Short mmCIF file of C-alpha atoms in Angstrom, two decimals:
data_model
loop_
_atom_site.label_atom_id
_atom_site.label_comp_id
_atom_site.label_asym_id
_atom_site.label_seq_id
_atom_site.Cartn_x
_atom_site.Cartn_y
_atom_site.Cartn_z
CA MET R 1231 15.58 -49.11 -105.44
CA GLU R 1232 13.16 -46.20 -105.72
CA ASN R 1233 9.51 -46.56 -104.75
CA GLN R 1234 6.85 -46.12 -107.40
CA LYS R 1235 3.21 -45.25 -106.83
CA PHE R 1236 0.70 -48.03 -107.50
CA GLU R 1237 -3.08 -47.87 -107.57
CA VAL R 1238 -4.50 -51.00 -105.95
CA LYS R 1239 -8.18 -51.71 -106.61
CA GLY R 1240 -10.44 -54.36 -105.15
CA THR R 1241 -13.73 -55.09 -103.40
CA PHE R 1242 -14.71 -55.92 -99.83
CA LEU R 1243 -17.86 -57.29 -98.23
CA ASN R 1244 -19.66 -54.40 -96.53
CA GLY R 1245 -22.59 -55.98 -94.70
CA LEU R 1246 -24.47 -57.85 -97.42
CA GLU R 1247 -23.04 -55.96 -100.40
CA TRP R 1248 -19.65 -55.83 -102.07
CA ALA R 1249 -18.10 -52.35 -102.13
CA PRO R 1250 -15.12 -51.22 -104.22
CA TYR R 1251 -11.97 -49.63 -102.82
CA THR R 1252 -8.95 -47.92 -104.35
CA LYS R 1253 -5.65 -47.28 -102.55
CA ILE R 1254 -2.54 -45.44 -103.74
CA ILE R 1255 0.55 -47.15 -102.28
CA ALA R 1256 4.26 -46.38 -102.67
CA ALA R 1257 6.27 -49.58 -103.15
CA PRO R 1258 9.23 -50.88 -105.16
CA ASN R 1259 7.05 -53.30 -107.18
CA ALA R 1260 3.42 -54.34 -107.76
CA LYS R 1261 3.58 -57.43 -105.54
CA GLN R 1262 4.79 -55.42 -102.55
CA ALA R 1263 2.14 -52.76 -103.23
CA THR R 1264 -0.54 -55.46 -102.93
CA GLU R 1265 1.01 -56.85 -99.73
CA ARG R 1266 1.27 -53.39 -98.17
CA THR R 1267 -2.36 -52.68 -99.04
CA PHE R 1268 -3.50 -55.86 -97.26
CA ALA R 1269 -1.28 -55.01 -94.28
CA VAL R 1270 -2.72 -51.49 -93.99
CA ILE R 1271 -6.33 -52.66 -94.32
CA GLY R 1272 -5.76 -55.54 -91.91
CA SER R 1273 -4.15 -53.36 -89.26
CA LYS R 1274 -6.91 -50.74 -89.45
CA HIS R 1275 -9.68 -53.33 -89.14
CA ASN R 1276 -7.98 -55.83 -86.79
CA LEU R 1277 -7.99 -58.65 -89.35
#
């Protein structure tokens, strides 16, 4: 199965304010794109 590019958008708590983020992720489907986004963010911020 070929990977597609997905744009994952969301918000995170930055101090006292919510800030938006956008990530472009290659994945075979939308669910895996979301999971990969959380994995990347979590690994970069030790969550």
